[in-house]
Short mmCIF file of N, CA and C in Angstrom, two decimals:
data_model
loop_
_atom_site.label_atom_id
_atom_site.label_comp_id
_atom_site.label_asym_id
_atom_site.label_seq_id
_atom_site.Cartn_x
_atom_site.Cartn_y
_atom_site.Cartn_z
N MET A 1473 140.29 177.23 145.69
CA MET A 1473 139.18 177.92 145.29
C MET A 1473 138.64 177.45 143.95
N PHE A 1474 137.49 177.94 143.77
CA PHE A 1474 136.84 177.48 142.58
C PHE A 1474 137.22 178.35 141.41
N ARG A 1475 137.67 177.68 140.39
CA ARG A 1475 138.07 178.45 139.23
C ARG A 1475 137.20 178.01 138.06
N PRO A 1476 136.56 178.96 137.47
CA PRO A 1476 135.67 178.61 136.41
C PRO A 1476 136.40 178.08 135.17
N GLU A 1477 137.59 178.54 134.87
CA GLU A 1477 138.29 178.04 133.70
C GLU A 1477 138.67 176.59 133.88
N GLU A 1478 139.11 176.29 135.06
CA GLU A 1478 139.49 174.89 135.32
C GLU A 1478 138.26 174.01 135.27
N ALA A 1479 137.16 174.52 135.83
CA ALA A 1479 135.94 173.74 135.83
C ALA A 1479 135.46 173.57 134.40
N ALA A 1480 135.57 174.61 133.58
CA ALA A 1480 135.15 174.51 132.19
C ALA A 1480 136.05 173.52 131.45
N ALA A 1481 137.36 173.55 131.71
CA ALA A 1481 138.28 172.62 131.06
C ALA A 1481 137.97 171.19 131.51
N GLU A 1482 137.68 171.06 132.75
CA GLU A 1482 137.34 169.72 133.27
C GLU A 1482 136.04 169.24 132.63
N ILE A 1483 135.07 170.14 132.52
CA ILE A 1483 133.78 169.77 131.92
C ILE A 1483 134.01 169.40 130.45
N LEU A 1484 134.84 170.20 129.78
CA LEU A 1484 135.13 169.92 128.39
C LEU A 1484 135.83 168.57 128.25
N ALA A 1485 136.79 168.30 129.09
CA ALA A 1485 137.49 167.01 129.05
C ALA A 1485 136.51 165.87 129.34
N LEU A 1486 135.65 166.15 130.32
CA LEU A 1486 134.66 165.13 130.68
C LEU A 1486 133.69 164.90 129.53
N GLU A 1487 133.25 165.98 128.83
CA GLU A 1487 132.35 165.84 127.69
C GLU A 1487 133.04 165.07 126.56
N THR A 1488 134.31 165.37 126.33
CA THR A 1488 135.07 164.68 125.29
C THR A 1488 135.17 163.19 125.65
N HIS A 1489 135.51 162.96 126.91
CA HIS A 1489 135.60 161.56 127.36
C HIS A 1489 134.26 160.87 127.22
N LEU A 1490 133.17 161.56 127.61
CA LEU A 1490 131.83 160.97 127.49
C LEU A 1490 131.45 160.75 126.03
N ASP A 1491 131.84 161.67 125.13
CA ASP A 1491 131.57 161.50 123.69
C ASP A 1491 132.30 160.25 123.18
N GLU A 1492 133.56 160.11 123.59
CA GLU A 1492 134.32 158.91 123.18
C GLU A 1492 133.67 157.65 123.72
N GLU A 1493 133.28 157.70 124.96
CA GLU A 1493 132.61 156.52 125.56
C GLU A 1493 131.30 156.24 124.86
N LEU A 1494 130.57 157.32 124.49
CA LEU A 1494 129.33 157.15 123.77
C LEU A 1494 129.58 156.52 122.41
N ARG A 1495 130.64 157.00 121.70
CA ARG A 1495 130.98 156.41 120.40
C ARG A 1495 131.37 154.94 120.58
N ARG A 1496 132.16 154.69 121.61
CA ARG A 1496 132.53 153.28 121.87
C ARG A 1496 131.29 152.45 122.20
N ALA A 1497 130.40 152.99 123.00
CA ALA A 1497 129.17 152.27 123.36
C ALA A 1497 128.33 152.03 122.12
N GLU A 1498 128.20 153.06 121.25
CA GLU A 1498 127.45 152.91 120.01
C GLU A 1498 128.12 151.86 119.11
N ALA A 1499 129.46 151.92 119.04
CA ALA A 1499 130.19 150.94 118.23
C ALA A 1499 129.96 149.53 118.78
N LEU A 1500 130.04 149.42 120.10
CA LEU A 1500 129.77 148.12 120.73
C LEU A 1500 128.34 147.68 120.48
N GLU A 1501 127.42 148.61 120.53
CA GLU A 1501 126.02 148.28 120.28
C GLU A 1501 125.84 147.81 118.85
N ARG A 1502 126.51 148.51 117.88
CA ARG A 1502 126.43 148.09 116.48
C ARG A 1502 127.04 146.69 116.31
N ARG A 1503 128.19 146.49 116.96
CA ARG A 1503 128.84 145.17 116.89
C ARG A 1503 127.94 144.10 117.52
N ALA A 1504 127.26 144.46 118.63
CA ALA A 1504 126.36 143.51 119.27
C ALA A 1504 125.19 143.21 118.35
N GLU A 1505 124.64 144.26 117.68
CA GLU A 1505 123.54 144.05 116.74
C GLU A 1505 124.00 143.20 115.57
N GLU A 1506 125.21 143.50 115.05
CA GLU A 1506 125.76 142.71 113.94
C GLU A 1506 125.97 141.26 114.38
N ALA A 1507 126.47 141.10 115.59
CA ALA A 1507 126.70 139.74 116.11
C ALA A 1507 125.37 139.02 116.27
N GLU A 1508 124.35 139.77 116.77
CA GLU A 1508 123.03 139.17 116.93
C GLU A 1508 122.45 138.81 115.57
N ASP A 1509 122.59 139.72 114.59
CA ASP A 1509 122.13 139.42 113.23
C ASP A 1509 122.89 138.21 112.68
N GLY A 1510 124.20 138.20 112.89
CA GLY A 1510 125.01 137.05 112.45
C GLY A 1510 124.56 135.77 113.14
N TYR A 1511 124.27 135.87 114.41
CA TYR A 1511 123.79 134.71 115.16
C TYR A 1511 122.47 134.21 114.59
N LYS A 1512 121.54 135.19 114.32
CA LYS A 1512 120.24 134.81 113.76
C LYS A 1512 120.43 134.17 112.38
N THR A 1513 121.32 134.75 111.57
CA THR A 1513 121.60 134.19 110.25
C THR A 1513 122.18 132.78 110.38
N GLU A 1514 123.16 132.64 111.26
CA GLU A 1514 123.77 131.32 111.50
C GLU A 1514 122.72 130.33 112.00
N LYS A 1515 121.83 130.82 112.86
CA LYS A 1515 120.77 129.95 113.38
C LYS A 1515 119.86 129.50 112.25
N LEU A 1516 119.48 130.43 111.35
CA LEU A 1516 118.64 130.08 110.20
C LEU A 1516 119.36 129.09 109.28
N VAL A 1517 120.64 129.39 109.00
CA VAL A 1517 121.43 128.50 108.14
C VAL A 1517 121.54 127.13 108.79
N THR A 1518 121.78 127.12 110.09
CA THR A 1518 121.90 125.85 110.82
C THR A 1518 120.58 125.09 110.77
N GLN A 1519 119.46 125.78 110.93
CA GLN A 1519 118.14 125.14 110.87
C GLN A 1519 117.89 124.58 109.48
N LYS A 1520 118.25 125.37 108.45
CA LYS A 1520 118.08 124.89 107.07
C LYS A 1520 118.94 123.65 106.83
N LEU A 1521 120.18 123.69 107.30
CA LEU A 1521 121.07 122.53 107.15
C LEU A 1521 120.50 121.33 107.90
N HIS A 1522 119.99 121.59 109.09
CA HIS A 1522 119.39 120.50 109.88
C HIS A 1522 118.20 119.91 109.15
N ASP A 1523 117.34 120.78 108.59
CA ASP A 1523 116.19 120.30 107.83
C ASP A 1523 116.63 119.50 106.61
N GLU A 1524 117.65 120.00 105.92
CA GLU A 1524 118.16 119.29 104.73
C GLU A 1524 118.75 117.94 105.13
N LEU A 1525 119.51 117.93 106.21
CA LEU A 1525 120.08 116.66 106.69
C LEU A 1525 118.98 115.68 107.10
N THR A 1526 117.92 116.20 107.71
CA THR A 1526 116.80 115.35 108.09
C THR A 1526 116.14 114.75 106.85
N ARG A 1527 115.95 115.60 105.82
CA ARG A 1527 115.39 115.07 104.56
C ARG A 1527 116.31 114.03 103.95
N GLU A 1528 117.59 114.31 103.94
CA GLU A 1528 118.56 113.35 103.39
C GLU A 1528 118.53 112.04 104.18
N ARG A 1529 118.48 112.15 105.51
CA ARG A 1529 118.44 110.96 106.35
C ARG A 1529 117.17 110.16 106.06
N ASN A 1530 116.04 110.87 105.92
CA ASN A 1530 114.79 110.19 105.59
C ASN A 1530 114.87 109.50 104.24
N THR A 1531 115.48 110.19 103.26
CA THR A 1531 115.66 109.60 101.93
C THR A 1531 116.54 108.36 102.01
N ILE A 1532 117.62 108.46 102.75
CA ILE A 1532 118.54 107.32 102.91
C ILE A 1532 117.83 106.17 103.60
N ASN A 1533 117.07 106.48 104.64
CA ASN A 1533 116.33 105.41 105.34
C ASN A 1533 115.30 104.76 104.42
N GLU A 1534 114.64 105.58 103.60
CA GLU A 1534 113.67 105.04 102.65
C GLU A 1534 114.36 104.13 101.64
N LEU A 1535 115.51 104.57 101.14
CA LEU A 1535 116.28 103.75 100.19
C LEU A 1535 116.75 102.46 100.85
N LEU A 1536 117.20 102.56 102.09
CA LEU A 1536 117.63 101.36 102.81
C LEU A 1536 116.46 100.39 103.00
N ASN A 1537 115.31 100.94 103.32
CA ASN A 1537 114.12 100.09 103.48
C ASN A 1537 113.76 99.42 102.17
N ARG A 1538 113.85 100.19 101.07
CA ARG A 1538 113.57 99.60 99.75
C ARG A 1538 114.57 98.50 99.43
N MET A 1539 115.85 98.80 99.71
CA MET A 1539 116.89 97.80 99.43
C MET A 1539 116.65 96.54 100.26
N GLU A 1540 116.28 96.72 101.51
CA GLU A 1540 116.02 95.57 102.37
C GLU A 1540 114.82 94.78 101.84
N ALA A 1541 113.78 95.48 101.41
CA ALA A 1541 112.62 94.81 100.85
C ALA A 1541 112.99 94.06 99.58
N MET A 1542 113.82 94.69 98.74
CA MET A 1542 114.26 94.03 97.51
C MET A 1542 115.11 92.80 97.82
N GLU A 1543 115.96 92.93 98.84
CA GLU A 1543 116.80 91.80 99.24
C GLU A 1543 115.95 90.65 99.76
N LEU A 1544 114.93 91.00 100.56
CA LEU A 1544 114.03 89.96 101.07
C LEU A 1544 113.28 89.30 99.92
N GLU A 1545 112.85 90.11 98.96
CA GLU A 1545 112.14 89.57 97.81
C GLU A 1545 113.07 88.67 96.99
N ALA A 1546 114.32 89.10 96.83
CA ALA A 1546 115.30 88.29 96.08
C ALA A 1546 115.54 86.97 96.79
N ARG A 1547 115.65 87.01 98.12
CA ARG A 1547 115.83 85.78 98.88
C ARG A 1547 114.64 84.85 98.71
N ALA A 1548 113.44 85.43 98.74
CA ALA A 1548 112.23 84.63 98.56
C ALA A 1548 112.21 84.00 97.16
N VAL A 1549 112.61 84.78 96.16
CA VAL A 1549 112.65 84.25 94.79
C VAL A 1549 113.69 83.14 94.69
N GLU A 1550 114.86 83.35 95.32
CA GLU A 1550 115.90 82.32 95.31
C GLU A 1550 115.42 81.06 96.00
N GLU A 1551 114.73 81.21 97.12
CA GLU A 1551 114.22 80.05 97.85
C GLU A 1551 113.19 79.32 97.01
N GLU A 1552 112.30 80.07 96.35
CA GLU A 1552 111.30 79.47 95.48
C GLU A 1552 111.99 78.74 94.33
N HIS A 1553 113.03 79.35 93.78
CA HIS A 1553 113.79 78.71 92.70
C HIS A 1553 114.41 77.40 93.19
N ARG A 1554 115.01 77.45 94.40
CA ARG A 1554 115.61 76.22 94.95
C ARG A 1554 114.55 75.14 95.15
N LYS A 1555 113.35 75.53 95.63
CA LYS A 1555 112.26 74.56 95.80
C LYS A 1555 111.86 73.95 94.46
N GLU A 1556 111.74 74.83 93.45
CA GLU A 1556 111.39 74.34 92.12
C GLU A 1556 112.48 73.42 91.58
N GLN A 1557 113.75 73.77 91.82
CA GLN A 1557 114.87 72.93 91.39
C GLN A 1557 114.79 71.55 92.04
N ARG A 1558 114.53 71.56 93.37
CA ARG A 1558 114.43 70.27 94.09
C ARG A 1558 113.25 69.46 93.56
N LYS A 1559 112.10 70.13 93.31
CA LYS A 1559 110.93 69.44 92.79
C LYS A 1559 111.25 68.86 91.41
N PHE A 1560 111.87 69.68 90.56
CA PHE A 1560 112.24 69.21 89.23
C PHE A 1560 113.21 68.03 89.31
N GLN A 1561 114.18 68.13 90.24
CA GLN A 1561 115.15 67.04 90.41
C GLN A 1561 114.44 65.76 90.84
N ARG A 1562 113.49 65.89 91.79
CA ARG A 1562 112.73 64.70 92.23
C ARG A 1562 111.95 64.11 91.07
N GLU A 1563 111.27 64.98 90.30
CA GLU A 1563 110.49 64.50 89.16
C GLU A 1563 111.39 63.83 88.13
N LEU A 1564 112.57 64.41 87.92
CA LEU A 1564 113.52 63.84 86.97
C LEU A 1564 113.98 62.46 87.45
N GLU A 1565 114.30 62.37 88.74
CA GLU A 1565 114.73 61.08 89.30
C GLU A 1565 113.61 60.04 89.21
N GLU A 1566 112.37 60.48 89.49
CA GLU A 1566 111.23 59.56 89.39
C GLU A 1566 111.04 59.11 87.95
N ALA A 1567 111.19 60.04 87.00
CA ALA A 1567 111.05 59.67 85.59
C ALA A 1567 112.15 58.68 85.17
N HIS A 1568 113.38 58.92 85.65
CA HIS A 1568 114.47 57.97 85.35
C HIS A 1568 114.17 56.60 85.96
N ALA A 1569 113.65 56.59 87.17
CA ALA A 1569 113.32 55.32 87.82
C ALA A 1569 112.23 54.60 87.04
N GLU A 1570 111.21 55.36 86.59
CA GLU A 1570 110.14 54.74 85.80
C GLU A 1570 110.68 54.19 84.49
N ILE A 1571 111.55 54.95 83.85
CA ILE A 1571 112.15 54.49 82.58
C ILE A 1571 112.96 53.22 82.81
N GLU A 1572 113.75 53.22 83.88
CA GLU A 1572 114.55 52.01 84.19
C GLU A 1572 113.65 50.82 84.49
N GLU A 1573 112.57 51.07 85.22
CA GLU A 1573 111.64 49.98 85.54
C GLU A 1573 110.98 49.46 84.27
N GLU A 1574 110.57 50.39 83.40
CA GLU A 1574 109.95 50.00 82.13
C GLU A 1574 110.96 49.24 81.26
N ARG A 1575 112.20 49.71 81.24
CA ARG A 1575 113.25 49.02 80.47
C ARG A 1575 113.47 47.60 81.00
N ALA A 1576 113.52 47.47 82.32
CA ALA A 1576 113.71 46.14 82.93
C ALA A 1576 112.52 45.23 82.59
N THR A 1577 111.30 45.77 82.66
CA THR A 1577 110.11 44.98 82.33
C THR A 1577 110.15 44.54 80.88
N ARG A 1578 110.51 45.47 79.98
CA ARG A 1578 110.58 45.11 78.55
C ARG A 1578 111.66 44.07 78.28
N LEU A 1579 112.81 44.23 78.96
CA LEU A 1579 113.87 43.22 78.78
C LEU A 1579 113.39 41.86 79.26
N GLN A 1580 112.69 41.86 80.38
CA GLN A 1580 112.17 40.59 80.91
C GLN A 1580 111.16 40.00 79.93
N HIS A 1581 110.27 40.83 79.37
CA HIS A 1581 109.30 40.34 78.39
C HIS A 1581 110.00 39.82 77.15
N MET A 1582 111.02 40.56 76.69
CA MET A 1582 111.77 40.11 75.51
C MET A 1582 112.43 38.76 75.78
N PHE A 1583 112.98 38.62 77.00
CA PHE A 1583 113.61 37.35 77.36
C PHE A 1583 112.57 36.23 77.36
N LEU A 1584 111.41 36.52 77.96
CA LEU A 1584 110.37 35.50 78.01
C LEU A 1584 109.86 35.17 76.61
N ILE A 1585 109.71 36.19 75.76
CA ILE A 1585 109.25 35.96 74.39
C ILE A 1585 110.29 35.16 73.63
N THR A 1586 111.54 35.52 73.78
CA THR A 1586 112.62 34.80 73.10
C THR A 1586 112.66 33.36 73.58
N ARG A 1587 112.55 33.20 74.88
CA ARG A 1587 112.56 31.84 75.46
C ARG A 1587 111.36 31.06 74.97
N SER A 1588 110.20 31.70 74.94
CA SER A 1588 108.98 31.04 74.47
C SER A 1588 109.12 30.67 73.00
N THR A 1589 109.68 31.62 72.22
CA THR A 1589 109.89 31.35 70.78
C THR A 1589 110.84 30.17 70.61
N MET A 1590 111.90 30.16 71.40
CA MET A 1590 112.85 29.04 71.31
C MET A 1590 112.18 27.73 71.71
N ASP A 1591 111.37 27.80 72.76
CA ASP A 1591 110.65 26.60 73.19
C ASP A 1591 109.67 26.14 72.12
N GLN A 1592 109.01 27.11 71.46
CA GLN A 1592 108.06 26.76 70.39
C GLN A 1592 108.80 26.15 69.20
N GLU A 1593 109.93 26.72 68.86
CA GLU A 1593 110.71 26.18 67.75
C GLU A 1593 111.17 24.76 68.07
N LYS A 1594 111.62 24.59 69.32
CA LYS A 1594 112.07 23.26 69.75
C LYS A 1594 110.91 22.28 69.69
N ALA A 1595 109.76 22.72 70.19
CA ALA A 1595 108.57 21.86 70.17
C ALA A 1595 108.15 21.56 68.74
N ALA A 1596 108.24 22.59 67.87
CA ALA A 1596 107.87 22.38 66.47
C ALA A 1596 108.79 21.37 65.82
N LYS A 1597 110.08 21.43 66.14
CA LYS A 1597 111.04 20.46 65.59
C LYS A 1597 110.70 19.06 66.11
N GLU A 1598 110.39 18.98 67.39
CA GLU A 1598 110.05 17.68 67.97
C GLU A 1598 108.79 17.11 67.32
N VAL A 1599 107.79 18.00 67.08
CA VAL A 1599 106.54 17.57 66.43
C VAL A 1599 106.86 17.09 65.02
N ALA A 1600 107.71 17.85 64.32
CA ALA A 1600 108.06 17.47 62.96
C ALA A 1600 108.76 16.12 62.95
N GLN A 1601 109.65 15.92 63.94
CA GLN A 1601 110.35 14.63 64.02
C GLN A 1601 109.36 13.51 64.35
N MET A 1602 108.41 13.78 65.22
CA MET A 1602 107.42 12.76 65.56
C MET A 1602 106.57 12.43 64.34
N ARG A 1603 106.23 13.46 63.58
CA ARG A 1603 105.43 13.22 62.38
C ARG A 1603 106.23 12.36 61.40
N GLU A 1604 107.50 12.66 61.27
CA GLU A 1604 108.35 11.87 60.38
C GLU A 1604 108.38 10.42 60.84
N SER A 1605 108.56 10.30 62.14
CA SER A 1605 108.62 8.92 62.65
C SER A 1605 107.28 8.24 62.50
N LEU A 1606 106.18 9.02 62.65
CA LEU A 1606 104.86 8.44 62.47
C LEU A 1606 104.64 8.08 61.00
N LYS A 1607 105.10 8.90 60.07
CA LYS A 1607 104.95 8.60 58.65
C LYS A 1607 105.68 7.30 58.33
N MET A 1608 106.85 7.19 58.88
CA MET A 1608 107.58 5.96 58.63
C MET A 1608 106.82 4.77 59.19
N SER A 1609 106.25 5.01 60.32
CA SER A 1609 105.49 3.93 60.92
C SER A 1609 104.29 3.60 60.07
N GLU A 1610 103.63 4.59 59.52
CA GLU A 1610 102.47 4.35 58.66
C GLU A 1610 102.91 3.63 57.39
N ASP A 1611 104.05 4.08 56.84
CA ASP A 1611 104.56 3.42 55.64
C ASP A 1611 104.91 1.97 55.95
N ASP A 1612 105.48 1.79 57.13
CA ASP A 1612 105.81 0.43 57.54
C ASP A 1612 104.55 -0.40 57.70
N VAL A 1613 103.52 0.19 58.25
CA VAL A 1613 102.25 -0.51 58.46
C VAL A 1613 101.65 -0.85 57.09
N ASP A 1614 101.70 0.09 56.18
CA ASP A 1614 101.16 -0.13 54.83
C ASP A 1614 101.93 -1.26 54.14
N THR A 1615 103.24 -1.22 54.29
CA THR A 1615 104.06 -2.27 53.68
C THR A 1615 103.73 -3.61 54.31
N LEU A 1616 103.57 -3.63 55.58
CA LEU A 1616 103.23 -4.86 56.27
C LEU A 1616 101.88 -5.34 55.84
N MET A 1617 100.98 -4.48 55.64
CA MET A 1617 99.63 -4.88 55.25
C MET A 1617 99.65 -5.45 53.84
N LYS A 1618 100.45 -4.92 53.02
CA LYS A 1618 100.54 -5.42 51.66
C LYS A 1618 101.19 -6.80 51.65
N ASN A 1619 102.14 -6.93 52.51
CA ASN A 1619 102.82 -8.21 52.61
C ASN A 1619 101.90 -9.28 53.14
N LEU A 1620 101.00 -8.86 53.96
CA LEU A 1620 100.06 -9.81 54.53
C LEU A 1620 99.02 -10.20 53.49
N ASP A 1621 98.76 -9.44 52.63
CA ASP A 1621 97.76 -9.71 51.60
C ASP A 1621 98.37 -10.63 50.65
#
C-alpha cells in the first residue's frame, strides 16, 4: 500500500540526490567553463607565440638574406681585387721587360760607342804615324833637294 511517509522520505532522498547531482553538474559546468577559458587563453598565448615566432623567422630570414648579399658583395670585391692584382702583375712584368729591353739596347749602344771610340783612337794613331812617316819623307825630300842644289 501506499504510505505517505515512505513516499515523502523517498521524495526527500530523491531531492537530496538531485541537489547533489545539480551541484555536481554545476561544478562540472564551472570546470568546463574554466577549461574553455583556459583553452581560449592557451589559444591566445599560442597565437601570440606563433606570431612572435613568425616575426623572429622573418627577421632571421632577412638577416640571412643580408648576410648572403654581403657575402656576394665580398666575393665580387675579392674577384675585382684579384683582377686588379693580375692587371698590376702584367703591367709590372711589361715594365720589367721594357726596362730589360732598354738596358740591353743601352749596353749595345755603349758597346758600339766603345768600339767606335777604340776604332777612332786606332785610326787616329795610324794617321799620326802616317803623318810622322810623311814628315820624315818631306824632310828627306828637302834634304835631297838641298843636296841636289
